[in-house]
Structures are given as structure tokens and as C-alpha cells.
Short mmCIF file of C-alpha atoms in Angstrom, two decimals:
data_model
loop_
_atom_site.label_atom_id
_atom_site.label_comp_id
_atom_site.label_asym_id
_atom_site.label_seq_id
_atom_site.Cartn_x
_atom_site.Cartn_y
_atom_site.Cartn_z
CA UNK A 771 0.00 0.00 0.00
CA UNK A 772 3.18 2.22 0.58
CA UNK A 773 3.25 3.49 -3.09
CA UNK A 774 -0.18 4.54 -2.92
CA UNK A 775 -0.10 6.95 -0.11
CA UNK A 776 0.28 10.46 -1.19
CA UNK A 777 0.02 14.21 0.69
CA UNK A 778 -3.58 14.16 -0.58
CA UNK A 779 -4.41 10.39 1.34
CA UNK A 780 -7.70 10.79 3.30
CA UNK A 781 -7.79 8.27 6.48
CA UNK A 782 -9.83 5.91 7.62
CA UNK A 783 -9.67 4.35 10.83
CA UNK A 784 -10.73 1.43 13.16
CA UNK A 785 -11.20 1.77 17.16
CA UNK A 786 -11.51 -1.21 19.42
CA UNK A 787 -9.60 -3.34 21.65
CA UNK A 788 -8.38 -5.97 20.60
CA UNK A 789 -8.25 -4.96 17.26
CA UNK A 790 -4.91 -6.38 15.41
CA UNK A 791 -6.81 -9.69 14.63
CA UNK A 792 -9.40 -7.89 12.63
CA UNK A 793 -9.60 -8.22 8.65
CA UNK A 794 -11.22 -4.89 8.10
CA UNK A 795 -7.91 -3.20 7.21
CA UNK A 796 -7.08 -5.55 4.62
CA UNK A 797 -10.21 -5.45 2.91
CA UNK A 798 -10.16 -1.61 3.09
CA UNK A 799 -7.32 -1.26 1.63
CA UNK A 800 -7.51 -3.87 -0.78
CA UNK A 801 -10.91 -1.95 -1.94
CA UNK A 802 -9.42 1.05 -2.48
CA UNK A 803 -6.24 -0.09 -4.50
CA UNK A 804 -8.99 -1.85 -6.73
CA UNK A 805 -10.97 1.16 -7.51
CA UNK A 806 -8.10 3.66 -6.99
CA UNK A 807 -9.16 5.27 -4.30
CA UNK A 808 -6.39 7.65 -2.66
CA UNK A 809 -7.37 6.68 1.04
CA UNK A 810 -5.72 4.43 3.46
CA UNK A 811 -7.47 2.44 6.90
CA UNK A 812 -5.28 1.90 9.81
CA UNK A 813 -6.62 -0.17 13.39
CA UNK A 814 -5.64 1.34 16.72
CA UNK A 815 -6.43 -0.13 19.43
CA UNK A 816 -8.68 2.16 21.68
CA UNK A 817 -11.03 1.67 24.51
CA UNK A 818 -13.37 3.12 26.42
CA UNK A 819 -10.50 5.33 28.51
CA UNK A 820 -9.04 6.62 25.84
CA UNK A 821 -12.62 7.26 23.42
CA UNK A 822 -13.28 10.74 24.13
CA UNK A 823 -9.56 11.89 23.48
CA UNK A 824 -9.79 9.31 20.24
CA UNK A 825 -13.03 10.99 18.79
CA UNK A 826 -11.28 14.45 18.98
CA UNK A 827 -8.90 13.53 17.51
CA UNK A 828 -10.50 12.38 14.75
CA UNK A 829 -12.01 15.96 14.28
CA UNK A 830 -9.54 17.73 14.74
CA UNK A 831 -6.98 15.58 12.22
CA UNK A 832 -9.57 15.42 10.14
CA UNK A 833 -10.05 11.95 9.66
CA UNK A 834 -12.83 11.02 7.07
CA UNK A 835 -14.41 8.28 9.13
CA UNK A 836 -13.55 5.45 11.30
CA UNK A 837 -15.32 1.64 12.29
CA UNK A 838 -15.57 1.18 15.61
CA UNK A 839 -15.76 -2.44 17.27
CA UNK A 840 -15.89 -3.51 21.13
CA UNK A 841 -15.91 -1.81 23.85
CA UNK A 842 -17.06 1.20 21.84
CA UNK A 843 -19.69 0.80 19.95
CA UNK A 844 -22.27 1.55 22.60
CA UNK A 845 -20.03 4.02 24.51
CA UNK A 846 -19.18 6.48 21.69
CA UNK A 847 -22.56 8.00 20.62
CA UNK A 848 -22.29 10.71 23.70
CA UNK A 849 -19.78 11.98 21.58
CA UNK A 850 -21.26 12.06 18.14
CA UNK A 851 -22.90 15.21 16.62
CA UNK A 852 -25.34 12.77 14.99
CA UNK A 853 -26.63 8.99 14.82
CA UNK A 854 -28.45 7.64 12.40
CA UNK A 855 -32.32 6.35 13.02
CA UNK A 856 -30.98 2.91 12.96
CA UNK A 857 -28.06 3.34 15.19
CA UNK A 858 -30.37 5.21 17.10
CA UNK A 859 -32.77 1.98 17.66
CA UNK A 860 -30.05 -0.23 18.24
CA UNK A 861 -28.24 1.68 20.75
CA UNK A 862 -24.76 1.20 18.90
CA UNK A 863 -22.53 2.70 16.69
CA UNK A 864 -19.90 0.63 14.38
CA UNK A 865 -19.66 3.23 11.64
CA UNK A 866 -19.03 6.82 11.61
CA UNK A 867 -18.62 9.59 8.93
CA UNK A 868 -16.74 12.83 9.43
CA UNK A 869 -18.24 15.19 6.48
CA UNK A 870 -15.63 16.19 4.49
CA UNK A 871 -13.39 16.15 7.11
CA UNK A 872 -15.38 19.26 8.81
CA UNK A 873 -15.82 17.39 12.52
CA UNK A 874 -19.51 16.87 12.29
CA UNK A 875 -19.44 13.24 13.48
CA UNK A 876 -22.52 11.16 12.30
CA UNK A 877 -22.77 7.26 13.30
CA UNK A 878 -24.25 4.55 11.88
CA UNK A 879 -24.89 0.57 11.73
CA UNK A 880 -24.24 -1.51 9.67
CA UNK A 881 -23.64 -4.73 11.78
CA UNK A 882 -27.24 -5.93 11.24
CA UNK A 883 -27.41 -5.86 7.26
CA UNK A 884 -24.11 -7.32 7.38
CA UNK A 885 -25.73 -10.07 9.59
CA UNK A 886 -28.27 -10.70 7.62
CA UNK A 887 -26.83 -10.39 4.05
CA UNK A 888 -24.10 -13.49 5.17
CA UNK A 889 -26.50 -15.45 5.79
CA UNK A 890 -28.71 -15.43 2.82
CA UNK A 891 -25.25 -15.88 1.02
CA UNK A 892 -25.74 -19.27 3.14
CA UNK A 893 -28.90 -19.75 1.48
CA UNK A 894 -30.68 -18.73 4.56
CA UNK A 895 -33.93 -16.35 5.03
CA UNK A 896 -34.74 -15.49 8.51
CA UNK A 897 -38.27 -14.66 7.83
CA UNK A 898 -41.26 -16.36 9.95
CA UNK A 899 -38.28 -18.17 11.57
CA UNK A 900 -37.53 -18.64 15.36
CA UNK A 901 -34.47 -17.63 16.65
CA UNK A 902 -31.95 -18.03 19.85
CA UNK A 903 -29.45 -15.32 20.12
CA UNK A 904 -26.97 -15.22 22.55
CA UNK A 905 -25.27 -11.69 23.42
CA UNK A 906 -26.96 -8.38 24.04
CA UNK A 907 -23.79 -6.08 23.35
CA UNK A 908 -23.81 -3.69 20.38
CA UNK A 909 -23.54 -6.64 17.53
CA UNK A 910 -26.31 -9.00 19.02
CA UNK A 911 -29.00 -5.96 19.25
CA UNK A 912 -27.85 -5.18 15.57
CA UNK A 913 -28.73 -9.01 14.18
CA UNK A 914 -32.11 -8.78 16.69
CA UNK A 915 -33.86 -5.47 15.43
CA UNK A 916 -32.37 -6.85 11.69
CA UNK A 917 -33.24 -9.79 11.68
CA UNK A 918 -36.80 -8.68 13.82
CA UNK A 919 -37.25 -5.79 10.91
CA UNK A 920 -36.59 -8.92 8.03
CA UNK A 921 -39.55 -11.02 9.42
CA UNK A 922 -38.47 -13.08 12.14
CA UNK A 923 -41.21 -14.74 13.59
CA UNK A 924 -39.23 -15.25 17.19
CA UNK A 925 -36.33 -13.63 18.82
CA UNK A 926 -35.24 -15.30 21.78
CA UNK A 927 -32.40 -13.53 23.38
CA UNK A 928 -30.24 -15.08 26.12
CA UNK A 929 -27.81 -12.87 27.69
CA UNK A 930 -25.46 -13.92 31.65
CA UNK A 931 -27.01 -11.28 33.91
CA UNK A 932 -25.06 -8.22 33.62
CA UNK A 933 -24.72 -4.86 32.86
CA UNK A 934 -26.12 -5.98 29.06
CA UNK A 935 -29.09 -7.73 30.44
CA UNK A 936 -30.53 -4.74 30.78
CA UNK A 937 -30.11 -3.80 26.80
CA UNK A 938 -31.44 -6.94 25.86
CA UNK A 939 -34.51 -6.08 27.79
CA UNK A 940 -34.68 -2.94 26.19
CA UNK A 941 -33.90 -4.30 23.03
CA UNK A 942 -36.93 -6.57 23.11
CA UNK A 943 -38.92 -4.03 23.98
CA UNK A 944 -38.25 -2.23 21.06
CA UNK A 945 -38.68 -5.33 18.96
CA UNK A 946 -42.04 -6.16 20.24
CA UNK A 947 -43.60 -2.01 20.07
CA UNK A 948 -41.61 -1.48 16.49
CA UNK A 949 -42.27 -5.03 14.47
CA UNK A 950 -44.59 -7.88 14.70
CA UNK A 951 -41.93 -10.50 15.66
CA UNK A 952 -41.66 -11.44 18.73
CA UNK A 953 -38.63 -11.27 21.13
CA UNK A 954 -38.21 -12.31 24.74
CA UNK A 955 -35.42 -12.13 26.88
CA UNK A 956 -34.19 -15.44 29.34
CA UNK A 957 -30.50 -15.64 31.54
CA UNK A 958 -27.91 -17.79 29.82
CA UNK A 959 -27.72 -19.33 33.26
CA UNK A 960 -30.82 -20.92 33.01
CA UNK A 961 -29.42 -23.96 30.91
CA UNK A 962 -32.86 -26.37 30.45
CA UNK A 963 -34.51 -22.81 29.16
CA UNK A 964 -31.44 -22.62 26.46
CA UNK A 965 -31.64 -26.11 25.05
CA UNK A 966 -35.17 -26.12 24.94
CA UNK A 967 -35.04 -22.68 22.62
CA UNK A 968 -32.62 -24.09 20.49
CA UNK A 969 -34.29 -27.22 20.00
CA UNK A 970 -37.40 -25.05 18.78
CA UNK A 971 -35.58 -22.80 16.68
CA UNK A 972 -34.14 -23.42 13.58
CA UNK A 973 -31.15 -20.59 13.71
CA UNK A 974 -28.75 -20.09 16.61
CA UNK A 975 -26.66 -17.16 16.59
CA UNK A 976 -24.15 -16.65 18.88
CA UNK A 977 -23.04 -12.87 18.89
CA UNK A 978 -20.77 -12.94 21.82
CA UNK A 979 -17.17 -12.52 21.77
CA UNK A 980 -16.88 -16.50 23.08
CA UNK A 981 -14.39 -17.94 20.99
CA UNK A 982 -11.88 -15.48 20.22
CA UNK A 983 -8.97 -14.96 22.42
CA UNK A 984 -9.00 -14.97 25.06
CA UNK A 985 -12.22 -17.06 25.36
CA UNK A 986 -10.72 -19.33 22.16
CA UNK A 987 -11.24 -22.69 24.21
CA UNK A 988 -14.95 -22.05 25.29
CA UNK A 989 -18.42 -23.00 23.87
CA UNK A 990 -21.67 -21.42 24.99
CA UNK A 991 -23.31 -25.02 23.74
CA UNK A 992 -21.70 -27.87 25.25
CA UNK A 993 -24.65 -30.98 24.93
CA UNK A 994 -24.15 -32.38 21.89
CA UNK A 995 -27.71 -33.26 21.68
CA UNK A 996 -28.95 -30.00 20.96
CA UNK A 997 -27.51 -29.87 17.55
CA UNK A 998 -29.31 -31.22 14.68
CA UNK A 999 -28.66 -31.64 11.00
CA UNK A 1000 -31.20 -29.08 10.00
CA UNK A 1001 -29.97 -26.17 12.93
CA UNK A 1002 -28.23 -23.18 10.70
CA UNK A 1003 -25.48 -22.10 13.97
CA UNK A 1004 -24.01 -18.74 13.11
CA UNK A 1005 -21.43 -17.23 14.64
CA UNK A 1006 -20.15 -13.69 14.79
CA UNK A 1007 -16.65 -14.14 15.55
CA UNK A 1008 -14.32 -15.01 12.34
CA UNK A 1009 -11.10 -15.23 13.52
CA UNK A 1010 -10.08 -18.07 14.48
CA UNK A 1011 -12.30 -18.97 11.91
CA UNK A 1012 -13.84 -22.32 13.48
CA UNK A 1013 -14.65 -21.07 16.54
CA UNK A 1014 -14.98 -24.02 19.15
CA UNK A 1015 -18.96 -23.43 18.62
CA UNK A 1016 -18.42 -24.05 14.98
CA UNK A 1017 -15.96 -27.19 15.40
CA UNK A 1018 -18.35 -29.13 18.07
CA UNK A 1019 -21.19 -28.69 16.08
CA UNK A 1020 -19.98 -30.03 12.60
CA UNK A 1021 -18.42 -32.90 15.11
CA UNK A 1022 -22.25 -33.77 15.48
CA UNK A 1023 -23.76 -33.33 12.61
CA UNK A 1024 -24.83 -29.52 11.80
CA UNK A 1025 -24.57 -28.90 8.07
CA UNK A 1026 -24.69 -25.16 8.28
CA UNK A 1027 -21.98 -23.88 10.78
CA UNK A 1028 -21.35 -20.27 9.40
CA UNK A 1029 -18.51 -18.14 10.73
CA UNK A 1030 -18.71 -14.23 10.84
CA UNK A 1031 -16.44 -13.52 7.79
CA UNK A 1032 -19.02 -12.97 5.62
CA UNK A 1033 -20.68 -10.24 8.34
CA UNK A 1034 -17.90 -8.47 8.16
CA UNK A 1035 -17.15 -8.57 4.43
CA UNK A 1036 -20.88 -7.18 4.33
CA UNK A 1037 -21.42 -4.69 7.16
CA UNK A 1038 -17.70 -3.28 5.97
CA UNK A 1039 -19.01 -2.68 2.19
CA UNK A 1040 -22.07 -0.50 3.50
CA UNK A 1041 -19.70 1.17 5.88
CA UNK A 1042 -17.37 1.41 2.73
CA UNK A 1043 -20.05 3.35 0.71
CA UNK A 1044 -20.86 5.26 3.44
CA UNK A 1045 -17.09 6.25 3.46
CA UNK A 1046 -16.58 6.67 -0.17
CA UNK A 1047 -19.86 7.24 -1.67
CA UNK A 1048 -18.01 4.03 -3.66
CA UNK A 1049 -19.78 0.65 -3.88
CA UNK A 1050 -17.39 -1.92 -2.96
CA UNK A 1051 -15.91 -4.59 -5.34
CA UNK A 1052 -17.83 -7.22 -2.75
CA UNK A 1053 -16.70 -10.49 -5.11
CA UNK A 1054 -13.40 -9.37 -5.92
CA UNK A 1055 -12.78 -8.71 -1.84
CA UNK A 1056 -14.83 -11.81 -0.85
CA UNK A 1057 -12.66 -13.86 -3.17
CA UNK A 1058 -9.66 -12.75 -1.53
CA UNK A 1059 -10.72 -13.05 1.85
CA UNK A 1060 -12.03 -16.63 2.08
CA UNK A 1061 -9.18 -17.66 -0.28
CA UNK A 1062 -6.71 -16.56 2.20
#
């Protein structure tokens, strides 16, 4: 990418921590060189200490927009100038746009329709389907209002009691008064409650951050006799990309065990146009990405 830069290269960044595992760089990049696009994307890794100081800086360097990943996603909208209607129902942020480099901050989402999009690339439709979700954090209320907003006949969401439970409450809330699917809300804890959802559902999406590092060697489903041939299991994370999740349940038999590559391929092209007013060259980046 070296030759490419120039005095005239408009930046693009990504905030989260951990962030050097991510792909989004490399398809960024890779995007742009395509379509010779004189802009460059660089990951730092930022938290929630160091957001406020981050976001300034992005006005006042006059970066063009940045992607923003956990912890922030949920944190940084106090210090946007605008969110989106979208962002605004989910409660999260993974995209935002500086305008022209002027410092009027506007967020978005694109986590959801990246969701969704990967898995009708999988051949499949959410609609009048019953879900089990687990994770309440900025991606899994994306995928629920998405995939609620697509025609999802059930949400169930299943969340440890913390700090998120009470967004996943919320989150139902909104899916029940905003779309005629219908979501509840259960603790992860309850383990009998869990099986039994899956075993009624035909998609299980797990939108936690289980399975990356430093959670690599755990599995929120651990009873092998809760998968079934016909049970799509999707999961969010995509690097490593078989998650344990995604290795146990091909070991018993699911045929659809999706990893969250093609999320990201998709929620990064609408964050791209967003960016560039550019459509991104999805096969030529998809081809590159799950060939590598």
C-alpha cells in the first residue's frame, strides 16, 4: 500500500480493543487499490479510557471516518454530533462519517445488514423463523432489530445477567412495540430454558465474543444433543475462523456452521459506501478473503 499513499491520502480508521486480529484493514485497503481510491485504513487499538480523546482527535486531524468495534460501539454516541435512526434503535454505533473532514461526526450501523446479508449468502432467510441469540452487546442488538425488521417470527435472546441484560430487555422491547416478531429475553444461566429454545428454533446465533482470544477454548453449547442436521449455527466471531462453537457442532452433525467472515465482508461494504460514496468490489474482496 506504501506506493499509494500520497500528501492528498484521506484516512480511515478502526477503534476497538483488541483490534490487530481484525480483517477490516485488509479489505479496506484492498478496496481502495482496486478502484483507486487515494485513502488508506489503519486499526488502533482504543477503549473506552481513551474514546473521548480518540473521537477528537478524529475531528480535529480530520479523519474522514472510522469503524468502531468492542468496547465502543455503545459508549461512543455521547460523543457524536449525529446517529443515524438505525443506530439510534439499536443503541450502537460501528460506523461513523466525518463530512468532508469538517468534525460533524454522524454514526451509523451496519452490523445488522451485514448479519443478515451473510446469511442469505448461506442460502438462509430469517423470515417467519424462530431464533436463539446469545449476546446483548452492540452486535447481538444489531442481528435482533435486523433480523426482527426482516420477518423473524421469534427472537429469543439469552444474555449472563449483567450490565447488558438490561439492553437486551430494552432491546426486546423495542422489537415487540416497532415489528410484529416477537422477542423475549431469558438468563444464559438458566441452561434447560437454552436447550429447549434451540431445539425449537431453527437458527442459533451466537453474537458474543466466546471464541476469540482470550475465550478461544470455550463453547456457549456444550450438549451435543442440541444440535441437529437441520440447525443453521451462526457465529459472529471469524477469527479463528472455526470457533470451538463451529468445530463441536460439525463434530455432530450440523450442516450449516457459518462463521462471521461474511458479516464483516458485508457490514464493511455499507460502511465502505458510506465512506466513499463508492460501492465496494464485494466479489473481488470476498474472493480474496475466504481464499486466504
Amino acid at each position: 500500500m506504501t506506493e499509494r499513499l500520497t500528501g492528498h491520502t484521506l484516512l480511515i480508521s478502526l477503534i476497538a480493543i483488541p483490534i490487530r486480529h481484525s480483517m477490516s484493514p485488509t479489505m479496506h485497503n484492498e478496496a481502495f487499490a482496486k478502484l483507486g481510491l487515494d485513502y488508506a485504513y489503519l486499526a488502533f487499538e482504543v477503549g473506552n479510557k481513551e474514546l473521548k480523546d480518540t473521537v477528537q482527535g478524529i475531528r480535529a486531524l480530520g479523519i474522514r471516518g472510522s469503524n468502531v468495534s468492542m468496547p465502543n460501539k455503545q459508549a461512543i454516541i455521547p460523543y457524536l454530533d449525529e446517529v443515524s435512526p438505525e443506530a439510534t434503535l439499536i443503541g450502537a454505533v460501528n460506523t461513523v462519517t466525518n463530512n468532508e473532514g469538517k468534525g460533524h461526526l454522524v454514526g451509523y450501523n451496519t452490523d445488522g445488514i451485514g448479519a443478515m446479508e451473510a446469511l442469505k449468502d448461506e442460502g438462509v432467510e430469517v423470515k417467519n423463523q424462530i431464533i436463539t441469540l446469545t449476546g446483548a452487546g452492540g452486535a447481538g442488538t444489531a442481528i435482533a432489530i435486523q433480523a426482527a425488521f426482516d420477518g423473524a417470527k421469534e427472537i429469543r435472546i439469552f444474555n449472563i445477567d449483567d450490565d447488558s441484560f438490561v439492553n437486551a430487555k430494552e432491546t426486546a422491547t423495542k422489537i415487540n412495540e416497532n415489528t410484529d416478531c416477537q422477542a423475549t429475553v431469558s438468563d444464559l444461566a438458566d441452561q434447560e430454558a437454552f436447550k429447549k429454545s434451540i431445539a425449537e428454533s431453527s437458527i442459533y446465533i451466537d453474537a458474543t465474543g466466546v471464541g476469540m482470544k482470550p475465550l478461544e477454548n470455550i463453547s456457549l453449547i456444550t450438549d451435543s444433543a442440541v444440535i441437529r442436521p437441520d440447525l443453521v449455527i451462526f457465529d459472529v466471531v471469524y477469527s479463528p475462523r472455526e470457533t470451538k462453537l463451529l468445530k463441536f457442532a460439525k463434530e455432530h452433525g450440523a450442516k450449516k456452521a457459518i462463521n462471521g467472515l461474511g458479516m464483516m465482508l458485508y457490514q464493511g461494504a455499507a460502511a465502505f459506501k458510506l465512506f466513499t460514496g463508492e460501492d465496494m468490489p464485494v466479489s473481488y474482496i470476498k474472493n480474496l478473503l475466504f481464499k486466504n
